[in-house]
CSV table of C-alpha atoms and ligand atoms in Angstrom, one decimal:
chain,number,residue,atom,x,y,z
A,535,UNK,CA,-4.3,-10.1,13.8
A,536,UNK,CA,-4.8,-7.7,10.9
A,537,UNK,CA,-1.8,-6.4,9.0
A,538,UNK,CA,-2.2,-3.3,6.8
A,539,UNK,CA,0.6,-2.7,4.3
A,540,UNK,CA,1.0,0.9,3.4
A,541,UNK,CA,3.3,2.9,1.1
A,542,UNK,CA,3.8,4.5,-2.2
A,543,UNK,CA,2.6,2.9,-5.5
A,544,UNK,CA,5.1,0.3,-6.7
A,545,UNK,CA,6.7,-0.5,-3.3
A,546,UNK,CA,5.5,-4.1,-3.3
A,547,UNK,CA,2.5,-4.1,-1.0
A,548,UNK,CA,0.4,-6.5,-3.2
A,549,UNK,CA,3.2,-9.0,-4.1
A,550,UNK,CA,4.8,-9.1,-0.7
A,551,UNK,CA,1.4,-9.1,1.0
A,552,UNK,CA,0.2,-12.1,-0.9
A,553,UNK,CA,3.4,-14.0,0.1
A,554,UNK,CA,3.1,-12.9,3.7
A,555,UNK,CA,-0.6,-14.0,3.9
A,556,UNK,CA,0.4,-17.4,2.6
A,557,UNK,CA,3.3,-17.7,5.1
A,558,UNK,CA,1.0,-16.7,8.0
A,559,UNK,CA,-1.9,-18.8,6.7
A,560,UNK,CA,-4.4,-15.9,6.8
A,561,UNK,CA,-6.5,-14.4,4.0
A,562,UNK,CA,-5.1,-11.8,1.7
A,563,UNK,CA,-7.2,-8.7,1.0
A,564,UNK,CA,-6.3,-6.0,-1.6
A,565,UNK,CA,-8.3,-2.8,-1.4
A,566,UNK,CA,-7.9,-2.0,-5.1
A,567,UNK,CA,-9.0,-5.5,-6.1
A,568,UNK,CA,-12.0,-5.3,-3.7
A,569,UNK,CA,-13.0,-1.9,-5.3
A,570,UNK,CA,-12.6,-3.3,-8.8
A,571,UNK,CA,-14.7,-6.3,-8.0
A,572,UNK,CA,-17.4,-4.3,-6.3
A,573,UNK,CA,-17.7,-1.8,-9.3
A,574,UNK,CA,-17.0,-4.2,-12.1
A,575,UNK,CA,-14.5,-1.7,-13.4
A,576,UNK,CA,-10.8,-1.0,-13.2
A,577,UNK,CA,-9.3,1.6,-10.9
A,578,UNK,CA,-8.4,3.7,-14.0
A,579,UNK,CA,-12.0,3.5,-15.3
A,580,UNK,CA,-13.3,4.5,-11.9
A,581,UNK,CA,-11.0,7.6,-11.7
A,582,UNK,CA,-11.9,8.5,-15.3
A,583,UNK,CA,-15.7,8.1,-15.1
A,584,UNK,CA,-16.5,8.9,-11.4
A,585,UNK,CA,-13.5,11.0,-10.3
A,586,UNK,CA,-10.9,10.6,-7.5
A,587,UNK,CA,-13.3,11.6,-4.7
A,588,UNK,CA,-15.6,8.8,-5.6
A,589,UNK,CA,-12.6,6.4,-5.6
A,590,UNK,CA,-11.5,7.6,-2.2
A,591,UNK,CA,-15.0,6.9,-0.8
A,592,UNK,CA,-14.9,3.4,-2.2
A,593,UNK,CA,-11.4,2.9,-0.8
A,594,UNK,CA,-12.6,4.0,2.7
A,595,UNK,CA,-15.4,1.4,2.4
A,596,UNK,CA,-13.0,-1.3,1.4
A,597,UNK,CA,-10.8,-0.5,4.4
A,598,UNK,CA,-13.8,-0.8,6.7
A,599,UNK,CA,-14.5,-4.2,5.1
A,600,UNK,CA,-10.9,-5.3,5.7
A,601,UNK,CA,-10.9,-4.0,9.3
A,602,UNK,CA,-14.0,-6.3,9.9
A,603,UNK,CA,-12.1,-9.4,9.0
A,604,UNK,CA,-10.8,-11.6,11.9
A,605,UNK,CA,-7.4,-12.0,10.4
A,606,UNK,CA,-5.9,-10.7,7.2
A,607,UNK,CA,-2.9,-9.2,5.4
A,608,UNK,CA,-4.3,-6.1,3.7
A,609,UNK,CA,-2.5,-4.4,0.8
A,610,UNK,CA,-3.8,-0.9,0.6
A,611,UNK,CA,-3.7,1.6,-2.3
A,612,UNK,CA,-0.8,4.1,-2.1
A,613,UNK,CA,-3.1,7.0,-1.2
A,614,UNK,CA,-5.2,5.2,1.4
A,615,UNK,CA,-3.5,6.4,4.6
A,616,UNK,CA,-3.5,10.0,3.4
A,617,UNK,CA,-7.3,10.5,3.1
A,618,UNK,CA,-9.9,11.0,5.9
A,619,UNK,CA,-9.3,9.0,9.0
A,620,UNK,CA,-8.1,5.9,7.2
A,621,UNK,CA,-4.7,5.8,8.9
A,622,UNK,CA,-6.3,6.1,12.4
A,623,UNK,CA,-8.8,3.4,11.6
A,624,UNK,CA,-6.1,1.1,10.3
A,625,UNK,CA,-3.9,1.8,13.4
A,626,UNK,CA,-7.0,1.0,15.6
A,627,UNK,CA,-7.7,-2.3,13.7
A,628,UNK,CA,-4.2,-3.8,13.6
A,629,UNK,CA,-0.6,-3.5,12.7
A,630,UNK,CA,0.3,-0.9,10.0
A,631,UNK,CA,3.5,-1.5,8.2
A,632,UNK,CA,5.1,1.1,5.9
A,633,UNK,CA,7.3,-0.1,3.1
A,634,UNK,CA,9.6,2.9,2.8
A,635,UNK,CA,11.4,3.3,-0.6
A,636,UNK,CA,13.3,6.1,-2.3
A,637,UNK,CA,11.8,8.0,-5.2
A,638,UNK,CA,14.6,6.6,-7.5
A,639,UNK,CA,13.8,3.0,-6.6
A,640,UNK,CA,10.0,3.6,-6.9
A,641,UNK,CA,10.4,5.3,-10.3
A,642,UNK,CA,12.5,2.4,-11.6
A,643,UNK,CA,9.8,0.0,-10.5
A,644,UNK,CA,6.9,2.1,-11.9
A,645,UNK,CA,8.1,2.8,-15.4
A,646,UNK,CA,6.4,-0.3,-16.7
A,647,UNK,CA,3.3,-0.4,-14.5
A,648,UNK,CA,2.4,3.3,-14.7
A,649,UNK,CA,-0.4,2.9,-17.3
A,650,UNK,CA,-2.5,1.1,-14.7
A,651,UNK,CA,-2.2,3.9,-12.2
A,652,UNK,CA,-4.2,7.0,-13.1
A,653,UNK,CA,-2.1,9.5,-11.0
A,654,UNK,CA,1.0,8.7,-13.1
A,655,UNK,CA,-0.3,7.2,-16.3
A,656,UNK,CA,0.2,10.5,-18.3
A,657,UNK,CA,3.7,11.2,-17.0
A,658,UNK,CA,6.6,10.8,-19.3
A,659,UNK,CA,9.5,8.7,-18.0
A,660,UNK,CA,11.4,12.0,-17.5
A,661,UNK,CA,8.5,13.5,-15.5
A,662,UNK,CA,7.9,10.4,-13.4
A,663,UNK,CA,10.8,10.7,-10.9
A,664,UNK,CA,10.1,14.4,-10.2
A,665,UNK,CA,6.4,13.7,-9.6
A,666,UNK,CA,7.1,10.8,-7.3
A,667,UNK,CA,9.6,12.8,-5.3
A,668,UNK,CA,7.2,15.7,-4.7
A,669,UNK,CA,4.1,13.5,-4.1
A,670,UNK,CA,6.1,11.2,-1.7
A,671,UNK,CA,7.3,14.2,0.3
A,672,UNK,CA,3.6,15.2,0.8
A,673,UNK,CA,2.6,11.7,1.8
A,674,UNK,CA,5.5,10.9,4.0
A,675,UNK,CA,3.9,12.3,7.2
A,676,UNK,CA,0.9,10.0,6.7
A,677,UNK,CA,3.1,6.9,5.9
A,678,UNK,CA,5.3,7.7,8.9
A,679,UNK,CA,2.2,7.2,11.2
A,680,UNK,CA,2.6,3.4,10.7
A,681,UNK,CA,3.5,1.3,13.7
A,682,UNK,CA,6.3,-0.5,11.8
A,683,UNK,CA,8.5,1.2,9.2
A,684,UNK,CA,10.7,-1.0,7.0
A,685,UNK,CA,13.5,0.5,4.9
A,686,UNK,CA,13.0,-1.3,1.6
A,687,UNK,CA,15.8,0.1,-0.6
A,688,UNK,CA,18.4,-2.6,-1.5
A,689,UNK,CA,16.6,-5.5,0.2
A,690,UNK,CA,14.7,-8.4,-1.2
A,691,UNK,CA,11.0,-9.0,-1.0
A,692,UNK,CA,11.7,-12.1,1.0
A,693,UNK,CA,13.7,-10.0,3.6
A,694,UNK,CA,10.8,-7.6,4.0
A,695,UNK,CA,8.3,-10.5,4.6
A,696,UNK,CA,10.8,-12.0,7.1
A,697,UNK,CA,11.1,-8.7,8.9
A,698,UNK,CA,7.3,-8.4,9.4
A,699,UNK,CA,7.2,-12.0,10.6
A,700,UNK,CA,10.0,-11.4,13.1
A,701,UNK,CA,8.3,-8.3,14.4
A,702,UNK,CA,5.1,-10.3,14.9
A,703,UNK,CA,6.9,-13.0,16.8
A,704,UNK,CA,8.6,-10.5,19.2
A,705,UNK,CA,5.3,-8.6,19.5
A,706,UNK,CA,3.6,-11.8,20.7
A,707,UNK,CA,6.4,-12.5,23.2
A,708,UNK,CA,6.5,-9.0,24.5
B,1240,LIG,C1,-3.1,5.3,-5.7
B,1240,LIG,C2,-2.4,4.0,-5.7
B,1240,LIG,C3,-3.0,2.8,-6.4
B,1240,LIG,C4,-4.5,3.0,-6.5
B,1240,LIG,C5,-4.8,4.3,-7.2
B,1240,LIG,C6,-4.4,5.5,-6.4
B,1240,LIG,C7,-2.4,6.4,-5.0
B,1240,LIG,O1,-2.7,1.6,-5.7
B,1240,LIG,O2,-5.1,2.8,-5.3
B,1240,LIG,O3,-4.3,4.3,-8.5
B,1240,LIG,O4,-3.1,7.4,-4.8
B,1240,LIG,O5,-1.2,6.3,-4.7
B,1240,LIG,P1,-1.1,1.0,-5.6
B,1240,LIG,O6,-0.4,1.7,-4.5
B,1240,LIG,O7,-1.4,-0.4,-5.3
B,1240,LIG,O8,-0.5,1.2,-7.0
């Protein structure tokens, strides 16, 4: 079983994904980390030096690598399902799970981590919420193509991981 975690920047894909992989006893794969290791450069440096299109091509390769693993929990970058046929490929390769979160909650979680994320690094705190709201609205149709959607406002990371595990257990039974 491969589980692909999708959703906007800051929604908890990497931290929850790592915990989930540990609980399930399967490898954890993070597409951003795989890209950084392959290039020997940070996501910010790749965007700055090679541009977003080059990053998206690398992201697509990283997803293909993840889809080739026997079992894995895969944390994807926030834009991953919205480019090319990435969403279709993830849906064909395993269970896609969307961590759905409001722009307000995302903004509150991204104020501190924004410098590592080239799409929002230059936004002032005042601009951040408006940018997220607009960008999320554009991306929502892609995210909504996930097989499982979890409403993540006001719930703990532990609850979210449990929700995925319960879903998998029912899925096996059914
Ligand atoms: C991006 C999200 C980032 C990273 C890159 C682009 C996006 O990953 O892939 O900065 O387009 O939303 P996280 O969602 O892990 O922050």
